[in-house]
mmCIF file of C-alpha atoms in Angstrom:
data_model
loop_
_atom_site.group_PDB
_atom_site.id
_atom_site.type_symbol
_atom_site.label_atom_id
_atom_site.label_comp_id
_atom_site.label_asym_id
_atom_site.label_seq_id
_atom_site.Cartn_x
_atom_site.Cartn_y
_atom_site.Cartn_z
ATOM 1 C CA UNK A 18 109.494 64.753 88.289
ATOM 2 C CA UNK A 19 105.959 64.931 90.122
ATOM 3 C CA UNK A 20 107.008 62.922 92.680
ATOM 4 C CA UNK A 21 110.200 64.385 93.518
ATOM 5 C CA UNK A 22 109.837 67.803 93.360
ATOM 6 C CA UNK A 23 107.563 68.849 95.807
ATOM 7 C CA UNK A 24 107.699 67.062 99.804
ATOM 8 C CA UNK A 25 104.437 65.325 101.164
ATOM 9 C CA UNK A 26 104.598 66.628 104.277
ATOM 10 C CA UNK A 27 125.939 101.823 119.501
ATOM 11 C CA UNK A 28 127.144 102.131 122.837
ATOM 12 C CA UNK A 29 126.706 105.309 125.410
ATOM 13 C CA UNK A 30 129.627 107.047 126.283
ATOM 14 C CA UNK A 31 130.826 110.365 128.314
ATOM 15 C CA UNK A 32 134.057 110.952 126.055
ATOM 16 C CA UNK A 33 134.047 114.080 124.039
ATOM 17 C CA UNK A 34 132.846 113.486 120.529
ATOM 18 C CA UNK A 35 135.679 113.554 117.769
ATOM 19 C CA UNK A 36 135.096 115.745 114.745
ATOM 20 C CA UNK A 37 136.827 113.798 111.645
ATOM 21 C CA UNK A 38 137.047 114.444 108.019
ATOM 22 C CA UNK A 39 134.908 112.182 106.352
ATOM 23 C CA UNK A 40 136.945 109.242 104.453
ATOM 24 C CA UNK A 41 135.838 109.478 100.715
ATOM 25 C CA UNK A 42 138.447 107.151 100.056
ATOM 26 C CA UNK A 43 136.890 103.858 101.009
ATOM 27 C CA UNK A 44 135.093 101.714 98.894
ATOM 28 C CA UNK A 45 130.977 100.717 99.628
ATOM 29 C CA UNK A 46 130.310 97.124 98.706
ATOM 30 C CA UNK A 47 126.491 96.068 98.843
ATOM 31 C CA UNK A 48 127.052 92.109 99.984
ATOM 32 C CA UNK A 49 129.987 90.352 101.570
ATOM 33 C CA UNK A 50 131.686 87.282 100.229
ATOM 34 C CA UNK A 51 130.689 83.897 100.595
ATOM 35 C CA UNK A 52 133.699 81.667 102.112
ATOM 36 C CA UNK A 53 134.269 79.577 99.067
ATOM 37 C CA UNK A 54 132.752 81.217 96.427
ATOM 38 C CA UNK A 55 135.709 83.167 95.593
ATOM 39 C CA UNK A 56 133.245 86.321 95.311
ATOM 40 C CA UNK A 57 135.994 88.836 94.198
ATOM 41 C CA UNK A 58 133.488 90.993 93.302
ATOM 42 C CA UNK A 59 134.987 94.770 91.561
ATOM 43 C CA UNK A 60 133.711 97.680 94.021
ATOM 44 C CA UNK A 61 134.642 101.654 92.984
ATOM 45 C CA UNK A 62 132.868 105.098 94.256
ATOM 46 C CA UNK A 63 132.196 105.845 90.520
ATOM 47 C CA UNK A 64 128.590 105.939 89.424
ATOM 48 C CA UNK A 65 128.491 102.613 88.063
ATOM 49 C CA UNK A 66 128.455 101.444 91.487
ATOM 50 C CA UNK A 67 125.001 102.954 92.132
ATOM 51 C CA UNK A 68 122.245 101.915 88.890
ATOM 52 C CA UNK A 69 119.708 104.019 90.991
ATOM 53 C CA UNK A 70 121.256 107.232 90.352
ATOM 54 C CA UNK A 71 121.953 106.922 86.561
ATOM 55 C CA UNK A 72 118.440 105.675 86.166
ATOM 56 C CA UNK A 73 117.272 108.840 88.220
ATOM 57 C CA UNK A 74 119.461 111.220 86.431
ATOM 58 C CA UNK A 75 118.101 110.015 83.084
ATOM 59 C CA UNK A 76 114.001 110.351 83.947
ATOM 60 C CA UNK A 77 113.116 109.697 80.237
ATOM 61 C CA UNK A 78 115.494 106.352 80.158
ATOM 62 C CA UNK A 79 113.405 102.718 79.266
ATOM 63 C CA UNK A 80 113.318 100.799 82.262
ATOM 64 C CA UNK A 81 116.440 97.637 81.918
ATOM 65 C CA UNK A 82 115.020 94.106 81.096
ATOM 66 C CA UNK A 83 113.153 92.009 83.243
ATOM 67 C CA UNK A 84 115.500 88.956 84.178
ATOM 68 C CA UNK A 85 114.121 85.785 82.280
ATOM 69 C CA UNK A 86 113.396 83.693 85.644
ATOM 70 C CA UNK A 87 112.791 84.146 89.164
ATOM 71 C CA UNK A 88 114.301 80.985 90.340
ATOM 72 C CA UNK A 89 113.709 79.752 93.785
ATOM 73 C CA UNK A 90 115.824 76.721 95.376
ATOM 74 C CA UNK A 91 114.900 75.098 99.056
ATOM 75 C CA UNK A 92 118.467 73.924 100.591
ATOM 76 C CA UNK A 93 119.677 70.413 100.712
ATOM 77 C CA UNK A 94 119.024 68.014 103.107
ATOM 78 C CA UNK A 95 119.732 69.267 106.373
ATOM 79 C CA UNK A 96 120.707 67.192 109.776
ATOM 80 C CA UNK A 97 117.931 68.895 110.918
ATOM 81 C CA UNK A 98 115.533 67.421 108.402
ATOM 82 C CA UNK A 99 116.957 64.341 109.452
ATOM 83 C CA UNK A 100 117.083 63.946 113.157
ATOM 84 C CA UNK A 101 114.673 67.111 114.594
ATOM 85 C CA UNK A 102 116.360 66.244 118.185
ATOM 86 C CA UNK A 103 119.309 68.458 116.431
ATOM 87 C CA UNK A 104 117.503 71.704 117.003
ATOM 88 C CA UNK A 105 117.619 70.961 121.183
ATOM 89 C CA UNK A 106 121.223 71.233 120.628
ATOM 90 C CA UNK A 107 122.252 73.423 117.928
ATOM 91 C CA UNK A 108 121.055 76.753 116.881
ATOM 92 C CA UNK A 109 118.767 77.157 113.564
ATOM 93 C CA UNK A 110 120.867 79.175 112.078
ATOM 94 C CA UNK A 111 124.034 76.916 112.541
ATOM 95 C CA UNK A 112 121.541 73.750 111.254
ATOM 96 C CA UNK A 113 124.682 72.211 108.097
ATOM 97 C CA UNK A 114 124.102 70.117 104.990
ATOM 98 C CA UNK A 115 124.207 66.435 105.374
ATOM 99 C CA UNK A 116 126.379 64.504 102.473
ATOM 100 C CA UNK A 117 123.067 63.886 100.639
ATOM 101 C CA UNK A 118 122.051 67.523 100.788
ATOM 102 C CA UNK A 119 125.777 68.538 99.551
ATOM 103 C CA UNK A 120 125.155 66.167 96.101
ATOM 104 C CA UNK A 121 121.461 67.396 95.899
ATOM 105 C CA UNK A 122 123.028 71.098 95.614
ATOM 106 C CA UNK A 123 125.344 69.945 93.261
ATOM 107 C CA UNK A 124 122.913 68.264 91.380
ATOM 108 C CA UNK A 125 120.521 71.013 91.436
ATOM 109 C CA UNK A 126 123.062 73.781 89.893
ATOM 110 C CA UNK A 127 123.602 71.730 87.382
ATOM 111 C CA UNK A 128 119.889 71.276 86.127
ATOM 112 C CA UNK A 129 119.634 74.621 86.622
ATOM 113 C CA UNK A 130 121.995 75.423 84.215
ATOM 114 C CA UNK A 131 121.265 73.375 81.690
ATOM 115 C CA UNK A 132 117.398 74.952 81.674
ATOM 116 C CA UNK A 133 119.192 78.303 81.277
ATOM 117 C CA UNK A 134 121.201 76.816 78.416
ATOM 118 C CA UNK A 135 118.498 75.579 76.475
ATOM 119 C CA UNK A 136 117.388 79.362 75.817
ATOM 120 C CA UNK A 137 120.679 78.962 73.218
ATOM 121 C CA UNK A 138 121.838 82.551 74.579
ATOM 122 C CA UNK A 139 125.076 83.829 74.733
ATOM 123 C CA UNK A 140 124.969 86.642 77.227
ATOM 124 C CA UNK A 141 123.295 84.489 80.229
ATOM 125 C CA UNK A 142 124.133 85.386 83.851
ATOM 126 C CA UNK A 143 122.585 84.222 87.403
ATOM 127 C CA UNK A 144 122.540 86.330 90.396
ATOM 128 C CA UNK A 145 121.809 84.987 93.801
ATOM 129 C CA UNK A 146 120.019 86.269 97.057
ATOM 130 C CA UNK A 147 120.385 83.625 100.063
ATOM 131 C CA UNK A 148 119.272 83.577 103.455
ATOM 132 C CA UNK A 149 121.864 83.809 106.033
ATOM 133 C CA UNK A 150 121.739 80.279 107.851
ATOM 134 C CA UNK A 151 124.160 78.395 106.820
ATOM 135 C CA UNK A 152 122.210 75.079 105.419
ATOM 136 C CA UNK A 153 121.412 77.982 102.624
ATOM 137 C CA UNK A 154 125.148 79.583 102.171
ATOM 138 C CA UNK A 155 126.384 75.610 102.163
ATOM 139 C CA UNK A 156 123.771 74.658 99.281
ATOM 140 C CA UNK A 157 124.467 77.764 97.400
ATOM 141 C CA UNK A 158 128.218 77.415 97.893
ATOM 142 C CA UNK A 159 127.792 73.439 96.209
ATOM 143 C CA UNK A 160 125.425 75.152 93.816
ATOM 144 C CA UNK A 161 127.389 77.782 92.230
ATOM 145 C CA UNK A 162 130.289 74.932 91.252
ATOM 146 C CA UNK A 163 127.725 74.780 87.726
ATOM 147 C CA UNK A 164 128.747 78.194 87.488
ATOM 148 C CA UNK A 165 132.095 79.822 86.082
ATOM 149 C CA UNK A 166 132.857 83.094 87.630
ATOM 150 C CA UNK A 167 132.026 84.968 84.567
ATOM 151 C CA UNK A 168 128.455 83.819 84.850
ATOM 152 C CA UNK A 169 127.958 84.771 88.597
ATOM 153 C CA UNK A 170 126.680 88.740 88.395
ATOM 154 C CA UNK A 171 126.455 88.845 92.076
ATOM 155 C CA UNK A 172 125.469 87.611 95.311
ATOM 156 C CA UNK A 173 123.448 88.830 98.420
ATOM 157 C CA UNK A 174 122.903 88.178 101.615
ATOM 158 C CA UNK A 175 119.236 88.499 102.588
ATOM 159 C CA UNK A 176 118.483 88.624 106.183
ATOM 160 C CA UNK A 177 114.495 88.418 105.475
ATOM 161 C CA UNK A 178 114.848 85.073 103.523
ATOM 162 C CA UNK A 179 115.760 83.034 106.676
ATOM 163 C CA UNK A 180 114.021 80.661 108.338
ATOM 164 C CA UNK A 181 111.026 81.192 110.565
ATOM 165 C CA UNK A 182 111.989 81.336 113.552
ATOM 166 C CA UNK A 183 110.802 78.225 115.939
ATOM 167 C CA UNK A 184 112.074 79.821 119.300
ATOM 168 C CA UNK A 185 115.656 79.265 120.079
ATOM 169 C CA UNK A 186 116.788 76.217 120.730
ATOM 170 C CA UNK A 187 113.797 73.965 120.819
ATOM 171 C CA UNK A 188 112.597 70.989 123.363
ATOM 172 C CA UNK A 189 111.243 68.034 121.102
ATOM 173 C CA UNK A 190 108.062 67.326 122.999
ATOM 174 C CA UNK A 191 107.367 70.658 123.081
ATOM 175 C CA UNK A 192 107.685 71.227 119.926
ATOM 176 C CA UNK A 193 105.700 68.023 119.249
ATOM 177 C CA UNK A 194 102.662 69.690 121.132
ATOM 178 C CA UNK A 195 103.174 73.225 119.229
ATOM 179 C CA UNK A 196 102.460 71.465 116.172
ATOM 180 C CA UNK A 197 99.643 69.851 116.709
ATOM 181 C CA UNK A 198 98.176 73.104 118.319
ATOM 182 C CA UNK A 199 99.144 74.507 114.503
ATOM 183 C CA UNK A 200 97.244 72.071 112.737
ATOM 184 C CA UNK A 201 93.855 72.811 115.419
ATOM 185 C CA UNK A 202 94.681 77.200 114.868
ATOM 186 C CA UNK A 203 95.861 77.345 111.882
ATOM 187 C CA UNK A 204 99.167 76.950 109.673
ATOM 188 C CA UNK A 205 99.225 80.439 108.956
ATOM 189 C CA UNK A 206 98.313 82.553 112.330
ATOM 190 C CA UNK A 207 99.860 80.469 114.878
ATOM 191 C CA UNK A 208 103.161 81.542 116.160
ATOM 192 C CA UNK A 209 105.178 79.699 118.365
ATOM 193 C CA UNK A 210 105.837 80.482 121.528
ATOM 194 C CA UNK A 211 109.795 83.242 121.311
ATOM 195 C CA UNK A 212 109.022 82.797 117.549
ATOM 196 C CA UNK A 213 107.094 83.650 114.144
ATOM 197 C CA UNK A 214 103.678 82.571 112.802
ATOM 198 C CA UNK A 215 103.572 82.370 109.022
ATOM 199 C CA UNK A 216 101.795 85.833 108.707
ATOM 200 C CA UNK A 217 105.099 87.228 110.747
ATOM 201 C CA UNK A 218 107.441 85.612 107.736
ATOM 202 C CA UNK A 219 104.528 87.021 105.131
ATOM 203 C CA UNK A 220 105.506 90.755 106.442
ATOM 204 C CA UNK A 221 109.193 90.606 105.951
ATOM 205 C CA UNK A 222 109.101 88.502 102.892
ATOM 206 C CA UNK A 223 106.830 91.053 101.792
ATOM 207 C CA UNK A 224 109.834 93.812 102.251
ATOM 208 C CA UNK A 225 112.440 91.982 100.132
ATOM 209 C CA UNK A 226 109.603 91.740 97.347
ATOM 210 C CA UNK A 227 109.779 94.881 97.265
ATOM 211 C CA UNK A 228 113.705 95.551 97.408
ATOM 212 C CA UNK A 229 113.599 92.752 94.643
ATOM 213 C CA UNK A 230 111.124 94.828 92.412
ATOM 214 C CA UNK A 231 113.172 97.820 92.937
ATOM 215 C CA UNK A 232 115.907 96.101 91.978
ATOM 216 C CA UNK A 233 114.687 94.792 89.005
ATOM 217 C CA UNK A 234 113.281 97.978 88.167
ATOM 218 C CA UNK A 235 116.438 99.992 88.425
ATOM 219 C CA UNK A 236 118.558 96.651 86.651
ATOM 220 C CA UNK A 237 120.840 96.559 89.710
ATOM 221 C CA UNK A 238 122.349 93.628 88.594
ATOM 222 C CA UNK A 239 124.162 94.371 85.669
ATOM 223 C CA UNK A 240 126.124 97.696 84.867
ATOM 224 C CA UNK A 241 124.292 100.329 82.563
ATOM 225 C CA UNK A 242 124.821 99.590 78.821
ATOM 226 C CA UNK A 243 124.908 95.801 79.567
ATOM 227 C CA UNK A 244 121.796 94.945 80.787
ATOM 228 C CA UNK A 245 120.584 91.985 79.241
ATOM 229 C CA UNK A 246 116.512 90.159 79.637
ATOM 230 C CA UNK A 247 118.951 86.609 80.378
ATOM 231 C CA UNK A 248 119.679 87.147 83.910
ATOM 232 C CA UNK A 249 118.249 84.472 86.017
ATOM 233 C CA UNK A 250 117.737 85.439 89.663
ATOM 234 C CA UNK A 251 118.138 82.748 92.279
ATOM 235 C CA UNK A 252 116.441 82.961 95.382
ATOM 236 C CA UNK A 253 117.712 80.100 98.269
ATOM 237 C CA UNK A 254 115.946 79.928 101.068
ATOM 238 C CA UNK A 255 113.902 77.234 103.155
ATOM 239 C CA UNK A 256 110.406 75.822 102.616
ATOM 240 C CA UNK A 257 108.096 77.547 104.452
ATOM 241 C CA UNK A 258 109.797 81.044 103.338
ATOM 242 C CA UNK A 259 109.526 80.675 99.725
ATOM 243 C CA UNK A 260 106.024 79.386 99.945
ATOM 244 C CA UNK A 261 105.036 82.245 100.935
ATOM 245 C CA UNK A 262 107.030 84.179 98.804
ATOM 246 C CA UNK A 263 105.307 82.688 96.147
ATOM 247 C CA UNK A 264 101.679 83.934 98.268
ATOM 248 C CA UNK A 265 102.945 87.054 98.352
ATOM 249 C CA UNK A 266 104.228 87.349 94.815
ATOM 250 C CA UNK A 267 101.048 85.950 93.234
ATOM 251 C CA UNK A 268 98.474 87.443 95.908
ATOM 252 C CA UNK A 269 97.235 84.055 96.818
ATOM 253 C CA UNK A 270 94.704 83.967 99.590
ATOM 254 C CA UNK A 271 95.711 82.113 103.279
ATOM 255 C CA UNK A 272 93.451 79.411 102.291
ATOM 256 C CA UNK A 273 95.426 78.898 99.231
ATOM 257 C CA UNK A 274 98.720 79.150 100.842
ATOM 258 C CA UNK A 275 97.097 76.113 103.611
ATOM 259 C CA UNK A 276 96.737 74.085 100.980
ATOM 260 C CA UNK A 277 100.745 73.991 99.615
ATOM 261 C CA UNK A 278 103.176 71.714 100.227
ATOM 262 C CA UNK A 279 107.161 72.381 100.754
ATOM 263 C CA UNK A 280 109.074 72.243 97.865
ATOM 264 C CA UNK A 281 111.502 69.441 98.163
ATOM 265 C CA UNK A 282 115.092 69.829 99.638
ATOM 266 C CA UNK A 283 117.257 70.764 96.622
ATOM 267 C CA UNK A 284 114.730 71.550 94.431
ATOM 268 C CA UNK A 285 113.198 74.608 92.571
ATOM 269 C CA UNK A 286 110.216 76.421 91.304
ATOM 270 C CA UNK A 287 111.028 78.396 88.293
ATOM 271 C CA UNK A 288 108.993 81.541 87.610
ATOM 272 C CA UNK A 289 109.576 83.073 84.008
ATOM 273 C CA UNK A 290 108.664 85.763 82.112
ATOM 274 C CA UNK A 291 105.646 85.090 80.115
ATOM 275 C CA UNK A 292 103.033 86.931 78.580
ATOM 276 C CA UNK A 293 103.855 90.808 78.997
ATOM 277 C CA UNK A 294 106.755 90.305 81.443
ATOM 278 C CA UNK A 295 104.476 87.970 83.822
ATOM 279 C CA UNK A 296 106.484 85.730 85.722
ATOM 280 C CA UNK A 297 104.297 82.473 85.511
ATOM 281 C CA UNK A 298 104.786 79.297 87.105
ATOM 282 C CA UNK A 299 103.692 77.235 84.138
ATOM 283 C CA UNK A 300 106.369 78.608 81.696
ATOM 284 C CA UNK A 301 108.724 75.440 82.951
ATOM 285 C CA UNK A 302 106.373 73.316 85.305
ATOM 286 C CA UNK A 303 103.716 70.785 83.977
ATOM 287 C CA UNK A 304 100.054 71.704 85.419
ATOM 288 C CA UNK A 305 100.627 67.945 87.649
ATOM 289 C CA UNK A 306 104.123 69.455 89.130
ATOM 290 C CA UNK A 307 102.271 72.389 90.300
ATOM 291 C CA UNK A 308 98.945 70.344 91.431
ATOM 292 C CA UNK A 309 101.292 68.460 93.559
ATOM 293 C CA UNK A 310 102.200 71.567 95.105
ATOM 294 C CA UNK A 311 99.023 72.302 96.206
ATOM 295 C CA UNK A 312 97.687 74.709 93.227
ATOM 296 C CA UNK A 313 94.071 74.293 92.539
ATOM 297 C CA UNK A 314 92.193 74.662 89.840
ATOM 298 C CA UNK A 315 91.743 78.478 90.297
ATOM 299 C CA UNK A 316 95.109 79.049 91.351
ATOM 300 C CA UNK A 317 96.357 77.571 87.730
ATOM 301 C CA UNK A 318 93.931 79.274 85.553
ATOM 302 C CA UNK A 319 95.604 82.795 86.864
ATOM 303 C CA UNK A 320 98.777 81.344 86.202
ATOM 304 C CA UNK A 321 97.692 80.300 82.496
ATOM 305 C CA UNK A 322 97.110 84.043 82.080
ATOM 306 C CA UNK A 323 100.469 84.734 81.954
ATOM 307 C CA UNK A 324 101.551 81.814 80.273
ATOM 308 C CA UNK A 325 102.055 82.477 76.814
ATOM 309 C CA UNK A 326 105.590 84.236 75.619
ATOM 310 C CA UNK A 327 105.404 87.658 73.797
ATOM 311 C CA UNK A 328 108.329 89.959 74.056
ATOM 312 C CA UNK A 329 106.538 92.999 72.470
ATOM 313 C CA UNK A 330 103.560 92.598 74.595
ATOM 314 C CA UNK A 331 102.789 95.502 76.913
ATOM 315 C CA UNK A 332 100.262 96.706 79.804
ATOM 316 C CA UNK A 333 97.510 97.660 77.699
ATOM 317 C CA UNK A 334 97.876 93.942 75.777
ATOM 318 C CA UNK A 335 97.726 92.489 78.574
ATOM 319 C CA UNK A 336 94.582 93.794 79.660
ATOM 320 C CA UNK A 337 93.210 93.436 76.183
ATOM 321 C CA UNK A 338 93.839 89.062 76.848
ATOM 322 C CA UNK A 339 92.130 89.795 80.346
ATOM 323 C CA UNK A 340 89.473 91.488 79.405
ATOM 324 C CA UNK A 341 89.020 88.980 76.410
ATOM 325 C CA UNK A 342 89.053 86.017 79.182
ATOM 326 C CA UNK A 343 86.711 88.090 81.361
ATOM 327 C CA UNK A 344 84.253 88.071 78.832
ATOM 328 C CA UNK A 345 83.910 85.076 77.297
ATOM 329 C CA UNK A 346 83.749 83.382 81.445
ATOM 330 C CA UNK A 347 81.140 86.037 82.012
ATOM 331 C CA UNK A 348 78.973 84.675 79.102
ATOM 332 C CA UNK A 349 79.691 81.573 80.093
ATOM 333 C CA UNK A 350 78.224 81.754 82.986
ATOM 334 C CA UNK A 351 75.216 83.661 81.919
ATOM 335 C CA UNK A 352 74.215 80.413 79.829
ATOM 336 C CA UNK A 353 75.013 78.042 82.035
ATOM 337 C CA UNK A 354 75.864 78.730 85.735
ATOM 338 C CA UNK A 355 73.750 81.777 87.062
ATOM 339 C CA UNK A 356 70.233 81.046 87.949
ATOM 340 C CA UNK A 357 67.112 83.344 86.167
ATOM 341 C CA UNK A 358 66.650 84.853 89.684
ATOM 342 C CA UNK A 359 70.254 85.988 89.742
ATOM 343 C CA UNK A 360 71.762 86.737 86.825
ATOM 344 C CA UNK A 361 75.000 88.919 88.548
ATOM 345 C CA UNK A 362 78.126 86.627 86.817
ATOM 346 C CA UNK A 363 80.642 88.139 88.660
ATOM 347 C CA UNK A 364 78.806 87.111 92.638
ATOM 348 C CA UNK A 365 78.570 83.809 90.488
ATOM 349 C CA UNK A 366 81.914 84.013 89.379
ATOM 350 C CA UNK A 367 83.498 85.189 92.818
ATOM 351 C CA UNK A 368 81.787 82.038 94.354
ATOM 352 C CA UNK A 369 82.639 79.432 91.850
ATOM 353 C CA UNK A 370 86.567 79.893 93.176
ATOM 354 C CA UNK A 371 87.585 80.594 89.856
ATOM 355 C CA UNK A 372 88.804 84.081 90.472
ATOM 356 C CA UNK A 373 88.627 86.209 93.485
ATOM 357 C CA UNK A 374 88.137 89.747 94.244
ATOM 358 C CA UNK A 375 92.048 90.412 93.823
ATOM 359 C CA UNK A 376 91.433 89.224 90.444
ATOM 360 C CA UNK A 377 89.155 91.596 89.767
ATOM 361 C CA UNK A 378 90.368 94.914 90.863
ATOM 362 C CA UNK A 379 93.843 94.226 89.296
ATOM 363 C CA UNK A 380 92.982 93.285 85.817
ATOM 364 C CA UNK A 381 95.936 94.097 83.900
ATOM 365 C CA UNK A 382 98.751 93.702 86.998
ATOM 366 C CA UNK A 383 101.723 91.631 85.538
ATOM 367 C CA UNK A 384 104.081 90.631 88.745
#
């Protein structure tokens, strides 16, 4: 699985303005439908329509469940991935599957849902955000066929998980010479000329983690009073994008992020909830899947952290395991790693690469 999860490589106007009733009689919907997907989703101006409000008129409510995963799928195969002389000729956004990345889609909704069934609940549902370009709304369309309607709780369209953006329609040598003038600045700072650097992507993608947590927090994706901790949300994007949703989600530094490689086209990377509510990456992947991504040593002793499964954990047991990990390292390295002259374990500790100073002032934090 090593091998083939993760890739090697308004208008002004002078008319008088029109005083109208406002229409209370139309119906909001939060996401449009997917051509395909049959997304016949049930819209109403009650207050079931808006979680946010019931969970602010009831201040003393528990907060809903954390879904189980965090599941995030790169799309298929595109003809872009195959022949990069497509993007002189058609738009990014308009970039379609190939027949290989239409069967990898397929394939991939159906190992996704047989890791969901193997939790042996009844009550499981997925709900998916997907960028708008339409290699993503083709691989999610081909994806969702694992999934009968009943089990689909929603799906959004999410601007901020696109692509970055190359520049427009792109000339080939050009962009031949852009990245090789990445690899010499850097894969995260350089942007390309009409387009995005990585740190550009890092800002919005760090905007939708936030809708996401907000989501989460208020449980928009299930009405109130059945709100279950088996949702699975789905996340389909592109490569670059969800690597460094996963930088963002995890804090990981730009040197870190340098060092990953893309996930592989219709593949995922499953966080679940772990210790305390921690999403953690080693819940479903092997420490070698995740080394093949690019995760060093340091990298997968923060996710081991959160690794271990205890649905009556809370904050303060969290810290408590910590805390507990804290001090046995920092004794640790009193006996063996600190010199006499300099006995300070956590300068020793910072510069070992086992932890870093993120590490440190959020002991306890369980994204």
């Amino acid at each position: 699985m090593a091998a083939t999860l993760f890739s090697t490589v308004p208008q002004a106007t002078s008319s008088p303005i029109l005083h109208r009733k406002p229409c209370n009689s139309c119906p909001t919907k939060c996401c449009h439908e997917i051509p395909g997907l049959n997304n016949n989703f049930p819209t109403d101006n009650s207050l079931s329509s808006f979680p946010e409000k019931v969970f602010d008129k009831s201040p003393n409510r528990a907060k809903p469940p954390r879904p189980r995963r965090i599941i995030l799928v790169r799309h298929g195969q595109s003809q872009g991935n195959v022949d990069e002389c497509v993007y002189t000729r058609v738009a990014d956004p308009k970039v379609v599957l190939t027949e290989q990345g239409i069967a990898e889609a397929e394939e991939c909704g159906w190992e996704m849902r047989r890791m969901i069934e193997e939790d042996g609940a009844d009550d499981w549902k997925v709900y998916f955000y997907v960028s708008p370009y339409k290699r993503s709304l083709e691989t999610l369309r081909n994806l969702a066929k694992a999934f009968e309607r009943s089990r689909i709780a929603g799906v959004r369209e999410e601007p901020r998980l696109r692509e970055q953006d190359f520049g427009n329609f792109q000339d080939q040598e050009q962009m031949k010479i852009q990245k090789e003038a990445r690899k010499l600045y850097g894969r995260f700072f350089y942007r390309f000329p009409n387009g995005e650097s990585a740190a550009d992507v890092y800002d919005r993608i760090t905007g939708f983690r936030e809708t996401l947590r907000s989501d989460i927090d208020i449980g928009r994706f299930q009405p109130p009073g059945e709100q279950s901790p088996n949702m699975n949300l789905v996340i389909v994007s592109h490569g670059l994008t969800l690597r460094v949703f996963l930088m963002r989600w995890y804090k990981w530094t730009v040197e870190q992020f340098e060092g990953l490689y893309n996930i592989g086209n219709g593949k995922m990377v499953v966080m679940e909830r772990g210790y305390g509510g921690r999403y953690c990456l080693l819940m479903h992947h092997t420490r070698e899947e995740l080394k093949e991504f690019g995760l060093t040593d340091a990298m997968l002793i923060d996710q081991e952290w959160g690794g271990d499964e205890s649905e009556e954990s809370n904050r303060t047991e969290v810290l408590a395991k910590r805390v507990e990990n804290w001090q046995n390292v920092e004794g640790y390295l009193l006996m063996n790693v600190c010199s006499p002259v300099d006995k300070n374990p956590v300068n020793e500790f910072l510069r070992s690469g086992y932890i870093n100073q993120r590490d440190l002032a959020c002991v306890g934090t369980y994204d």
